[in-house]
XYZ file of N, CA and C in Angstrom:
858
model
N 115.627 70.781 109.576
C 115.891 72.218 109.636
C 115.819 72.818 108.231
N 115.110 73.936 108.087
C 114.918 74.573 106.791
C 116.187 75.322 106.392
N 116.650 75.099 105.162
C 117.864 75.756 104.680
C 117.605 77.234 104.392
N 118.698 77.995 104.260
C 118.569 79.421 103.953
C 117.914 79.636 102.594
N 118.237 78.773 101.625
C 117.628 78.890 100.304
C 116.127 78.653 100.379
N 115.731 77.648 101.157
C 114.306 77.352 101.305
C 113.578 78.507 101.989
N 114.207 79.097 103.012
C 113.603 80.246 103.697
C 113.417 81.414 102.740
N 114.414 81.615 101.891
C 114.344 82.708 100.927
C 113.203 82.484 99.938
N 113.059 81.252 99.471
C 111.971 80.926 98.546
C 110.624 81.154 99.211
N 110.499 80.729 100.456
C 109.241 80.899 101.191
C 108.900 82.377 101.351
N 109.908 83.200 101.666
C 109.669 84.635 101.859
C 109.190 85.289 100.561
N 109.849 84.954 99.451
C 109.489 85.558 98.165
C 108.096 85.108 97.731
N 107.792 83.831 97.891
C 106.484 83.319 97.480
C 105.367 83.857 98.389
N 105.673 84.028 99.651
C 104.670 84.574 100.570
C 104.334 86.009 100.211
N 105.364 86.826 99.965
C 105.133 88.207 99.554
C 104.361 88.246 98.240
N 104.696 87.368 97.310
C 104.013 87.324 96.018
C 102.533 86.994 96.194
N 102.232 86.046 97.075
C 100.838 85.668 97.320
C 100.054 86.826 97.921
N 100.673 87.548 98.851
C 100.022 88.710 99.466
C 99.741 89.782 98.409
N 100.713 90.031 97.538
C 100.539 91.043 96.499
C 99.429 90.643 95.520
N 99.358 89.358 95.177
C 98.288 88.890 94.298
C 96.927 89.030 94.964
N 96.868 88.747 96.252
C 95.606 88.905 96.984
C 95.132 90.355 96.931
N 96.047 91.291 97.184
C 95.689 92.712 97.174
C 95.296 93.164 95.774
N 96.111 92.780 94.785
C 95.905 93.230 93.417
C 94.634 92.661 92.794
N 94.326 91.387 93.066
C 93.208 90.722 92.399
C 91.984 90.596 93.301
N 92.123 89.840 94.398
C 90.958 89.536 95.221
C 90.405 90.762 95.942
N 91.289 91.515 96.583
C 90.865 92.674 97.370
C 90.178 93.722 96.488
N 90.816 94.074 95.385
C 90.240 95.113 94.517
C 88.982 94.611 93.803
N 88.956 93.335 93.439
C 87.769 92.783 92.784
C 86.565 92.803 93.725
N 86.800 92.423 94.975
C 85.725 92.414 95.961
C 85.166 93.817 96.180
N 86.052 94.810 96.291
C 85.594 96.194 96.469
C 84.828 96.665 95.231
N 85.359 96.362 94.053
C 84.708 96.787 92.819
C 83.315 96.212 92.666
N 83.139 94.959 93.070
C 81.836 94.310 92.967
C 80.895 94.747 94.094
N 81.396 94.730 95.320
C 80.546 95.042 96.472
C 80.069 96.486 96.461
N 80.937 97.404 96.025
C 80.582 98.827 96.010
C 79.978 99.256 94.672
N 79.734 98.281 93.784
C 79.124 98.536 92.472
C 79.975 99.473 91.618
N 81.267 99.477 91.885
C 82.149 100.292 91.064
C 82.255 99.773 89.647
N 82.081 98.455 89.485
C 82.195 97.871 88.147
C 80.965 98.150 87.286
N 79.967 98.862 87.837
C 78.871 99.337 86.999
C 79.391 100.352 85.984
N 80.528 100.959 86.328
C 81.169 101.914 85.422
C 82.154 101.166 84.531
N 81.993 101.323 83.231
C 82.899 100.664 82.281
C 84.325 101.165 82.451
N 84.475 102.445 82.842
C 85.806 103.022 83.026
C 86.546 102.331 84.157
N 85.852 102.088 85.270
C 86.475 101.421 86.415
C 86.835 99.983 86.058
N 85.933 99.289 85.380
C 86.193 97.907 84.983
C 87.389 97.831 84.039
N 87.459 98.763 83.098
C 88.581 98.794 82.159
C 89.896 99.017 82.897
N 89.894 99.948 83.852
C 91.121 100.242 84.578
C 91.516 99.093 85.497
N 90.533 98.329 85.974
C 90.846 97.149 86.778
C 91.692 96.167 85.970
N 91.259 95.887 84.754
C 92.004 94.960 83.905
C 93.303 95.595 83.393
N 93.282 96.905 83.163
C 94.474 97.593 82.678
C 95.616 97.489 83.685
N 95.299 97.602 84.979
C 96.337 97.539 86.005
C 96.618 96.113 86.479
N 95.573 95.303 86.643
C 95.785 93.957 87.210
C 96.536 93.042 86.248
N 96.234 93.136 84.956
C 96.914 92.274 83.975
C 98.420 92.479 83.950
N 98.898 93.698 83.708
C 100.349 93.935 83.749
C 100.955 93.641 85.109
N 100.213 93.918 86.195
C 100.743 93.636 87.526
C 101.079 92.166 87.689
N 100.181 91.298 87.236
C 100.428 89.854 87.293
C 101.630 89.496 86.428
N 101.698 90.087 85.246
C 102.826 89.818 84.353
C 104.155 90.232 84.957
N 104.194 91.407 85.592
C 105.423 91.869 86.230
C 105.853 90.905 87.336
N 104.877 90.434 88.121
C 105.198 89.528 89.217
C 105.729 88.196 88.689
N 105.131 87.689 87.623
C 105.623 86.455 87.009
C 107.060 86.644 86.535
N 107.346 87.805 85.938
C 108.706 88.091 85.480
C 109.701 88.115 86.629
N 109.320 88.708 87.737
C 110.196 88.739 88.918
C 110.465 87.327 89.425
N 109.418 86.508 89.481
C 109.580 85.141 89.978
C 110.444 84.303 89.030
N 110.332 84.541 87.722
C 111.184 83.822 86.768
C 112.650 84.190 86.977
N 112.925 85.476 87.140
C 114.301 85.922 87.384
C 114.816 85.394 88.717
N 113.941 85.360 89.707
C 114.311 84.822 91.012
C 114.698 83.350 90.892
N 113.912 82.589 90.123
C 114.213 81.177 89.931
C 115.534 80.967 89.211
N 115.808 81.798 88.207
C 117.077 81.695 87.481
C 118.255 81.971 88.407
N 118.139 83.042 89.206
C 119.237 83.426 90.096
C 119.518 82.376 91.168
N 118.512 81.580 91.520
C 118.730 80.517 92.508
C 119.723 79.476 92.013
N 119.793 79.313 90.691
C 120.622 78.241 90.128
C 121.850 78.761 89.400
N 122.058 80.062 89.389
C 123.293 80.623 88.834
C 124.118 81.167 89.990
N 125.180 80.465 90.311
C 125.981 80.834 91.481
C 127.316 81.478 91.126
N 127.699 81.425 89.853
C 129.004 81.953 89.471
C 129.083 83.457 89.692
N 130.008 83.885 90.496
C 130.210 85.307 90.760
C 129.341 85.875 91.867
N 128.575 85.015 92.542
C 127.681 85.525 93.575
C 128.442 86.144 94.747
N 129.599 85.583 95.069
C 130.383 86.167 96.163
C 130.834 87.591 95.834
N 130.944 87.867 94.544
C 131.416 89.177 94.091
C 130.267 90.139 93.806
N 129.203 89.622 93.191
C 128.109 90.479 92.757
C 126.810 90.258 93.527
N 126.761 89.224 94.349
C 125.534 88.914 95.061
C 124.499 88.299 94.134
N 123.304 88.070 94.662
C 122.235 87.522 93.823
C 120.899 88.217 94.086
N 120.953 89.400 94.674
C 119.732 90.127 94.979
C 119.038 90.636 93.718
N 117.713 90.716 93.780
C 116.915 91.368 92.755
C 116.222 92.602 93.323
N 116.535 92.916 94.593
C 115.962 94.071 95.291
C 114.436 93.989 95.373
N 113.913 92.766 95.454
C 112.469 92.577 95.584
C 112.084 92.278 97.029
N 112.745 91.293 97.607
C 112.485 90.941 99.007
C 113.788 90.449 99.630
N 114.827 91.262 99.512
C 116.149 90.882 100.026
C 116.795 92.076 100.695
N 116.088 92.646 101.658
C 116.573 93.855 102.316
C 117.935 93.618 102.972
N 118.823 94.581 102.749
C 120.141 94.520 103.359
C 121.176 93.732 102.590
N 120.797 93.057 101.502
C 121.754 92.284 100.717
C 122.445 93.196 99.695
N 123.741 93.091 99.579
C 124.552 93.945 98.700
C 123.968 94.006 97.289
N 123.907 95.214 96.711
C 124.506 96.492 97.136
C 123.647 97.324 98.082
N 122.607 96.744 98.643
C 121.797 97.463 99.625
C 122.600 97.675 100.909
N 122.134 98.595 101.730
C 122.814 98.869 102.993
C 122.562 97.723 103.981
N 123.620 97.165 104.580
C 123.472 96.030 105.503
C 122.558 96.340 106.683
N 122.405 97.610 107.024
C 121.561 98.022 108.142
C 120.159 97.437 108.047
N 119.649 97.280 106.824
C 118.259 96.869 106.643
C 118.052 95.361 106.796
N 119.121 94.607 107.038
C 118.961 93.176 107.285
C 118.153 92.907 108.543
N 118.151 93.844 109.465
C 117.456 93.653 110.745
C 115.942 93.769 110.617
N 115.456 94.267 109.481
C 114.023 94.509 109.322
C 113.314 93.328 108.679
N 112.179 92.940 109.239
C 111.293 91.996 108.576
C 110.457 92.756 107.551
N 109.768 92.030 106.687
C 108.933 92.666 105.673
C 107.832 93.501 106.328
N 107.183 92.927 107.335
C 106.095 93.638 108.010
C 106.619 94.883 108.713
N 107.748 94.755 109.390
C 108.334 95.906 110.080
C 108.715 96.991 109.086
N 109.275 96.599 107.964
C 109.692 97.552 106.945
C 108.483 98.289 106.368
N 107.404 97.545 106.118
C 106.190 98.167 105.592
C 105.592 99.129 106.613
N 105.573 98.710 107.870
C 105.029 99.506 108.963
C 105.772 100.834 109.083
N 107.091 100.751 109.187
C 107.908 101.950 109.372
C 107.870 102.842 108.136
N 107.925 102.247 106.953
C 107.924 103.026 105.710
C 106.641 103.835 105.576
N 105.512 103.206 105.890
C 104.249 103.927 105.748
C 104.176 105.095 106.727
N 104.644 104.896 107.952
C 104.650 105.986 108.934
C 105.489 107.151 108.428
N 106.695 106.859 107.949
C 107.599 107.916 107.498
C 107.038 108.672 106.298
N 106.516 107.944 105.319
C 106.031 108.618 104.117
C 104.674 109.280 104.345
N 103.909 108.783 105.308
C 102.665 109.459 105.672
C 102.962 110.821 106.298
N 104.075 110.916 107.009
C 104.476 112.207 107.582
C 104.749 113.213 106.461
N 105.415 112.756 105.389
C 105.645 113.638 104.238
C 104.320 114.051 103.597
N 103.377 113.109 103.539
C 102.066 113.430 102.993
C 101.345 114.456 103.841
N 101.485 114.348 105.146
C 100.876 115.318 106.058
C 101.490 116.701 105.859
N 102.806 116.737 105.685
C 103.487 118.020 105.445
C 102.973 118.656 104.155
N 102.773 117.834 103.111
C 102.251 118.357 101.848
C 100.851 118.923 102.039
N 100.045 118.261 102.869
C 98.689 118.742 103.146
C 98.724 120.055 103.904
N 99.599 120.141 104.901
C 99.728 121.377 105.672
C 100.217 122.522 104.803
N 101.011 122.188 103.774
C 101.543 123.214 102.873
C 100.546 123.583 101.783
N 99.390 122.908 101.819
C 98.318 123.164 100.849
C 98.749 122.864 99.426
N 99.662 121.912 99.257
C 100.066 121.510 97.918
C 99.030 120.534 97.374
N 98.783 120.618 96.067
C 97.788 119.728 95.473
C 98.259 118.281 95.520
N 99.526 118.072 95.274
C 100.114 116.747 95.320
C 101.625 116.897 95.368
N 102.307 116.031 96.140
C 103.752 116.162 96.170
C 104.442 115.213 95.208
N 103.678 114.484 94.396
C 104.296 113.670 93.357
C 103.653 113.872 91.996
N 102.409 114.252 91.959
C 101.745 114.446 90.681
C 101.335 113.162 90.004
N 101.270 112.043 90.742
C 100.914 110.775 90.139
C 99.409 110.649 89.934
N 99.041 109.861 88.949
C 97.633 109.684 88.635
C 96.968 108.709 89.594
N 95.696 108.940 89.877
C 94.881 107.994 90.631
C 93.585 107.803 89.876
N 92.821 106.797 90.258
C 91.562 106.533 89.581
C 90.513 107.568 89.956
N 89.598 107.885 89.061
C 88.539 108.844 89.385
C 87.542 108.240 90.369
N 86.805 109.100 91.064
C 85.812 108.629 92.023
C 84.636 108.032 91.272
N 84.283 106.793 91.595
C 83.125 106.161 90.969
C 82.163 105.632 92.025
N 82.618 105.409 93.263
C 81.728 104.929 94.309
C 81.998 105.745 95.562
N 81.797 105.196 96.740
C 81.980 105.975 97.957
C 83.444 106.387 98.113
N 83.670 107.419 98.937
C 85.030 107.920 99.130
C 85.952 106.830 99.657
N 85.489 106.079 100.670
C 86.313 105.019 101.252
C 86.613 103.915 100.264
N 85.599 103.484 99.526
C 85.795 102.412 98.548
C 86.718 102.858 97.427
N 86.539 104.085 96.976
C 87.401 104.616 95.920
C 88.840 104.702 96.376
N 89.034 105.138 97.622
C 90.384 105.261 98.175
C 91.076 103.910 98.247
N 90.390 102.904 98.780
C 90.973 101.568 98.914
C 91.217 100.930 97.549
N 90.242 101.057 96.670
C 90.342 100.437 95.348
C 91.504 101.021 94.552
N 91.550 102.358 94.457
C 92.579 102.988 93.631
C 93.967 102.800 94.210
N 94.096 102.908 95.532
C 95.413 102.761 96.159
C 95.955 101.352 95.975
N 95.118 100.347 96.261
C 95.576 98.958 96.150
C 95.907 98.602 94.708
N 95.037 98.965 93.787
C 95.209 98.562 92.392
C 96.399 99.264 91.745
N 96.437 100.583 91.844
C 97.468 101.359 91.155
C 98.842 101.132 91.768
N 98.911 101.180 93.092
C 100.209 101.067 93.770
C 100.850 99.713 93.507
N 100.105 98.638 93.715
C 100.686 97.305 93.546
C 101.116 97.081 92.102
N 100.259 97.438 91.149
C 100.582 97.206 89.745
C 101.783 98.040 89.298
N 101.744 99.347 89.568
C 102.831 100.211 89.098
C 104.147 99.907 89.808
N 104.087 99.591 91.089
C 105.328 99.297 91.794
C 105.890 97.930 91.441
N 105.028 96.996 91.059
C 105.545 95.730 90.533
C 106.261 95.979 89.210
N 105.784 96.954 88.438
C 106.479 97.321 87.212
C 107.864 97.860 87.501
N 107.957 98.740 88.509
C 109.265 99.270 88.913
C 110.149 98.160 89.453
N 109.561 97.254 90.252
C 110.330 96.151 90.831
C 110.856 95.212 89.747
N 110.028 94.936 88.740
C 110.474 94.078 87.641
C 111.601 94.740 86.853
N 111.489 96.053 86.635
C 112.541 96.788 85.932
C 113.866 96.653 86.667
N 113.844 96.863 87.974
C 115.076 96.769 88.775
C 115.599 95.344 88.805
N 114.697 94.372 88.955
C 115.114 92.967 88.983
C 115.771 92.574 87.668
N 115.182 93.008 86.556
C 115.753 92.677 85.244
C 117.108 93.361 85.054
N 117.232 94.602 85.526
C 118.505 95.318 85.412
C 119.592 94.628 86.228
N 119.244 94.158 87.435
C 120.212 93.418 88.244
C 120.631 92.138 87.521
N 119.662 91.430 86.975
C 119.962 90.195 86.246
C 120.874 90.482 85.048
N 120.547 91.523 84.288
C 121.326 91.861 83.095
C 122.734 92.321 83.463
N 122.833 93.177 84.481
C 124.147 93.667 84.901
C 125.008 92.526 85.421
N 124.382 91.590 86.095
C 125.139 90.459 86.629
C 125.664 89.569 85.503
N 124.869 89.385 84.468
C 125.308 88.600 83.314
C 126.519 89.260 82.652
N 126.417 90.573 82.427
C 127.513 91.323 81.805
C 128.744 91.326 82.703
N 128.522 91.484 83.998
C 129.645 91.550 84.944
C 130.414 90.239 84.995
N 129.705 89.119 84.928
C 130.382 87.823 84.944
C 131.246 87.640 83.702
N 130.747 88.117 82.566
C 131.483 87.938 81.311
C 132.667 88.884 81.199
N 132.541 90.068 81.771
C 133.607 91.081 81.643
C 134.475 91.180 82.882
N 134.163 90.372 83.900
C 134.894 90.404 85.168
C 134.887 91.823 85.771
N 133.735 92.439 85.745
C 133.572 93.780 86.316
C 133.865 93.745 87.811
N 134.487 94.779 88.311
C 134.789 94.827 89.738
C 133.499 94.996 90.538
N 133.509 94.523 91.765
C 132.318 94.633 92.616
C 131.966 96.093 92.897
N 133.008 96.941 92.966
C 132.768 98.374 93.196
C 132.023 98.988 92.029
N 132.459 98.696 90.818
C 131.773 99.234 89.638
C 130.365 98.663 89.503
N 130.205 97.414 89.899
C 128.872 96.799 89.894
C 127.923 97.602 90.789
N 128.390 97.946 91.977
C 127.560 98.716 92.911
C 127.289 100.119 92.391
N 128.288 100.729 91.759
C 128.114 102.081 91.210
C 127.038 102.085 90.128
N 127.084 101.100 89.231
C 126.061 101.003 88.191
C 124.676 100.842 88.813
N 124.590 99.968 89.804
C 123.289 99.702 90.424
C 122.737 100.931 91.142
N 123.589 101.637 91.853
C 123.138 102.760 92.675
C 122.859 104.028 91.878
N 123.545 104.202 90.754
C 123.392 105.442 89.993
C 122.598 105.265 88.701
N 122.770 104.145 88.037
C 122.101 103.944 86.756
C 120.670 103.423 86.925
N 120.473 102.453 87.810
C 119.147 101.846 87.968
C 118.070 102.861 88.345
N 118.309 103.746 89.340
C 117.264 104.726 89.687
C 116.897 105.635 88.521
N 117.878 106.035 87.719
C 117.594 106.894 86.565
C 116.713 106.167 85.551
N 116.986 104.881 85.333
C 116.174 104.103 84.390
C 114.754 103.952 84.927
N 114.615 103.699 86.231
C 113.287 103.610 86.831
C 112.555 104.943 86.687
N 113.281 106.055 86.869
C 112.680 107.371 86.693
C 112.159 107.572 85.283
N 112.932 107.142 84.290
C 112.515 107.265 82.900
C 111.316 106.374 82.588
N 111.309 105.173 83.159
C 110.169 104.272 82.968
C 108.910 104.875 83.588
N 109.040 105.404 84.819
C 107.901 106.031 85.471
C 107.387 107.225 84.674
N 108.313 108.028 84.145
C 107.922 109.175 83.329
C 107.194 108.715 82.072
N 107.742 107.700 81.415
C 107.108 107.188 80.210
C 105.696 106.684 80.457
N 105.492 106.044 81.606
C 104.170 105.510 81.940
C 103.149 106.600 82.230
N 103.623 107.827 82.530
C 102.701 108.909 82.889
C 102.681 110.049 81.872
N 103.377 109.882 80.745
C 103.423 110.953 79.739
C 102.047 111.248 79.158
N 101.235 110.214 78.970
C 99.916 110.429 78.380
C 99.054 111.329 79.260
N 99.151 111.119 80.564
C 98.339 111.903 81.498
C 98.886 113.308 81.684
N 100.216 113.450 81.705
C 100.818 114.738 82.039
C 101.578 115.353 80.858
N 101.143 115.064 79.647
C 101.868 115.536 78.464
C 101.882 117.055 78.344
N 100.932 117.738 78.960
C 100.841 119.196 78.832
C 101.452 119.949 80.009
N 102.075 119.249 80.942
C 102.638 119.912 82.121
C 104.082 119.488 82.326
N 105.004 120.399 82.055
C 106.423 120.096 82.231
C 106.768 119.898 83.704
N 106.130 120.677 84.575
C 106.395 120.558 86.016
C 105.952 119.196 86.517
N 104.756 118.755 86.096
C 104.253 117.448 86.525
C 105.164 116.328 86.026
N 105.634 116.444 84.777
C 106.515 115.405 84.233
C 107.832 115.349 84.994
N 108.374 116.510 85.322
C 109.622 116.550 86.088
C 109.420 115.970 87.484
N 108.270 116.284 88.084
C 107.969 115.768 89.420
C 107.848 114.258 89.411
N 107.151 113.738 88.402
C 106.998 112.283 88.276
C 108.354 111.610 88.094
N 109.199 112.193 87.248
C 110.525 111.614 87.018
C 111.328 111.546 88.319
N 111.340 112.622 89.094
C 112.098 112.627 90.348
C 111.486 111.673 91.371
N 110.168 111.594 91.403
C 109.500 110.667 92.326
C 109.925 109.228 92.060
N 109.883 108.818 90.796
C 110.238 107.437 90.455
C 111.736 107.194 90.571
N 112.539 108.200 90.292
C 113.986 108.051 90.467
C 114.332 107.857 91.935
N 113.734 108.669 92.795
C 113.962 108.520 94.241
C 113.458 107.163 94.714
N 112.309 106.745 94.201
C 111.782 105.429 94.564
C 112.712 104.306 94.141
N 113.299 104.428 92.943
C 114.254 103.426 92.482
C 115.495 103.385 93.348
N 115.975 104.566 93.750
C 117.156 104.632 94.616
C 116.871 104.005 95.977
N 115.702 104.298 96.536
C 115.321 103.709 97.821
C 115.269 102.186 97.716
N 114.726 101.689 96.607
C 114.618 100.238 96.412
C 115.993 99.578 96.382
N 116.932 100.186 95.661
C 118.281 99.621 95.577
C 118.991 99.717 96.923
N 118.851 100.834 97.618
C 119.525 101.028 98.904
C 118.995 100.097 99.988
N 117.688 99.838 99.943
C 117.079 98.969 100.957
C 117.127 97.512 100.524
N 116.996 97.268 99.218
C 116.967 95.906 98.713
C 115.595 95.284 98.767
N 114.555 96.141 98.785
C 113.195 95.632 98.936
C 112.200 96.460 98.131
N 111.185 95.793 97.653
C 110.055 96.404 96.952
C 109.204 97.266 97.884
N 109.226 96.967 99.169
C 108.260 97.513 100.127
C 108.321 99.031 100.321
N 109.477 99.636 100.639
C 109.472 101.074 100.950
C 108.934 101.954 99.825
N 109.319 101.689 98.585
C 108.820 102.486 97.467
C 107.310 102.309 97.315
N 106.820 101.083 97.530
C 105.379 100.848 97.463
C 104.644 101.648 98.543
N 105.204 101.706 99.746
C 104.600 102.486 100.825
C 104.666 103.983 100.524
N 105.755 104.419 99.912
C 105.893 105.814 99.496
C 104.807 106.175 98.483
N 104.593 105.307 97.535
C 103.570 105.501 96.510
C 102.179 105.465 97.127
N 101.954 104.515 98.032
C 100.653 104.383 98.681
C 100.308 105.623 99.504
N 101.281 106.103 100.270
C 101.047 107.298 101.094
C 100.697 108.489 100.213
N 101.409 108.635 99.093
C 101.112 109.739 98.176
C 99.689 109.649 97.649
N 99.306 108.465 97.158
C 97.980 108.322 96.569
C 96.872 108.484 97.599
N 97.122 108.010 98.821
C 96.123 108.148 99.883
C 95.847 109.624 100.157
N 96.909 110.404 100.325
C 96.713 111.820 100.644
C 96.141 112.585 99.449
N 96.546 112.224 98.250
C 96.004 112.875 97.064
C 94.506 112.618 96.955
N 94.095 111.358 97.210
C 92.671 111.024 97.184
C 91.915 111.698 98.327
N 92.514 111.719 99.514
C 91.843 112.332 100.658
C 91.537 113.801 100.400
N 92.467 114.474 99.724
C 92.258 115.894 99.457
C 91.135 116.131 98.450
N 90.760 115.073 97.722
C 89.621 115.207 96.814
C 88.298 115.087 97.548
N 88.314 114.416 98.694
C 87.065 114.105 99.381
C 86.812 114.926 100.642
N 87.892 115.349 101.308
C 87.737 115.979 102.621
C 88.491 117.305 102.695
N 88.071 118.140 103.645
C 88.765 119.405 103.891
C 90.108 119.131 104.541
N 91.081 120.016 104.306
C 92.425 119.831 104.842
C 92.444 119.703 106.360
N 91.623 120.487 107.040
C 91.596 120.436 108.508
C 91.189 119.061 109.002
N 90.230 118.460 108.332
C 89.780 117.115 108.705
C 90.883 116.092 108.472
N 91.559 116.200 107.322
C 92.649 115.282 106.998
C 93.759 115.385 108.035
N 94.160 116.608 108.354
C 95.251 116.833 109.304
C 94.908 116.249 110.672
N 93.702 116.507 111.148
C 93.305 116.054 112.477
C 93.348 114.523 112.580
N 92.715 113.861 111.629
C 92.673 112.403 111.682
C 94.041 111.780 111.390
N 94.815 112.402 110.506
C 96.136 111.867 110.179
C 97.068 111.925 111.381
N 97.062 113.051 112.088
C 97.905 113.174 113.283
C 97.521 112.124 114.317
N 96.230 111.924 114.491
C 95.747 110.929 115.455
C 96.186 109.518 115.057
N 96.011 109.185 113.762
C 96.372 107.845 113.285
C 97.881 107.629 113.337
N 98.648 108.639 112.909
C 100.105 108.513 112.930
C 100.641 108.353 114.342
N 100.041 109.076 115.288
C 100.457 108.929 116.684
C 100.206 107.503 117.161
N 99.039 106.964 116.808
C 98.721 105.589 117.194
C 99.645 104.573 116.550
N 99.939 104.751 115.246
C 100.835 103.839 114.543
C 102.251 103.901 115.097
N 102.703 105.103 115.433
C 104.056 105.261 115.977
C 104.187 104.580 117.330
N 103.186 104.760 118.174
C 103.190 104.099 119.491
C 103.155 102.588 119.326
N 102.303 102.119 118.395
C 102.203 100.677 118.161
C 103.523 100.122 117.641
N 104.166 100.862 116.745
C 105.456 100.408 116.210
C 106.482 100.278 117.336
N 106.543 101.272 118.196
C 107.515 101.233 119.287
C 107.226 100.071 120.242
N 105.963 99.836 120.536
C 105.612 98.755 121.461
C 105.939 97.385 120.872
N 105.691 97.231 119.567
C 105.932 95.937 118.921
C 107.421 95.669 118.731
N 108.174 96.718 118.348
C 109.572 96.531 117.989
C 110.526 97.208 118.976
N 110.090 97.412 120.197
C 110.916 98.140 121.170
C 112.235 97.440 121.452
N 112.243 96.115 121.443
C 113.496 95.399 121.704
C 114.528 95.668 120.611
N 114.064 95.705 119.351
C 114.987 96.011 118.257
C 115.444 97.461 118.329
N 114.530 98.348 118.675
C 114.885 99.767 118.757
C 115.890 100.027 119.880
N 115.816 99.214 120.917
C 116.750 99.356 122.026
C 118.028 98.557 121.826
N 118.135 97.899 120.669
C 119.393 97.216 120.331
C 119.489 95.793 120.821
N 118.346 95.193 121.199
C 118.368 93.823 121.677
C 117.661 92.921 120.701
N 118.139 91.665 120.630
C 117.531 90.631 119.797
C 117.429 91.036 118.320
N 118.446 91.709 117.827
C 118.444 92.092 116.422
C 119.079 90.959 115.592
């Protein structure tokens, strides 16, 4: 019988392998097959995002390995890094019922609805985040930029939160910090730091727009808060992906076309979600 620790290791390594596949293999294949790498700018941005993304993931795995063998104070402070531990304190216990796939499925549906609302409101973007310029077909550009930028930047946010949890736990063990204060620091301080990191990463692009900088800061702060509350990398990544998808779509297609196809796809995804997870939604086998 597989132990809980072994199951946890398998879950983290499986998610890591999937993220590496998306970040490296998937984007590389699109870049080569669609001749996007004929552009030096696209090739440069591939390495600019993929290199740090791999580094962030390695950092998360190192912290994960350390936390597996440091047990002092775990009953008081937990051992979550908010990467793939949904529902573990200080996250809301409600999210323990969700698998990674279910969480990704539901998160994308919810944040796609916000993207649709932004499109209906004729807003240029509801986050102001940067995406890659069009270098090949609309579909290839959409897949390439979304996969590359989202995975890399969100791994950066995930590493920031994981390191903050590790650091706070070290300090808490030495100072005998109360579990309540530990949770307060995590819930209020971590999102603000993630917001500042996100702002810093986008200052070069949005240095001339105070509104864009403020929007980026709030977007990343909210994303950091969602990550801590859920205890998972997934929802913020889906939030980021939905934003970039709609931002890119508005560059290629008319709003009416986007709205029509989005409503159709969202209806299909919602029905599929209910059919797949109906037992959990009805309160059985949770």
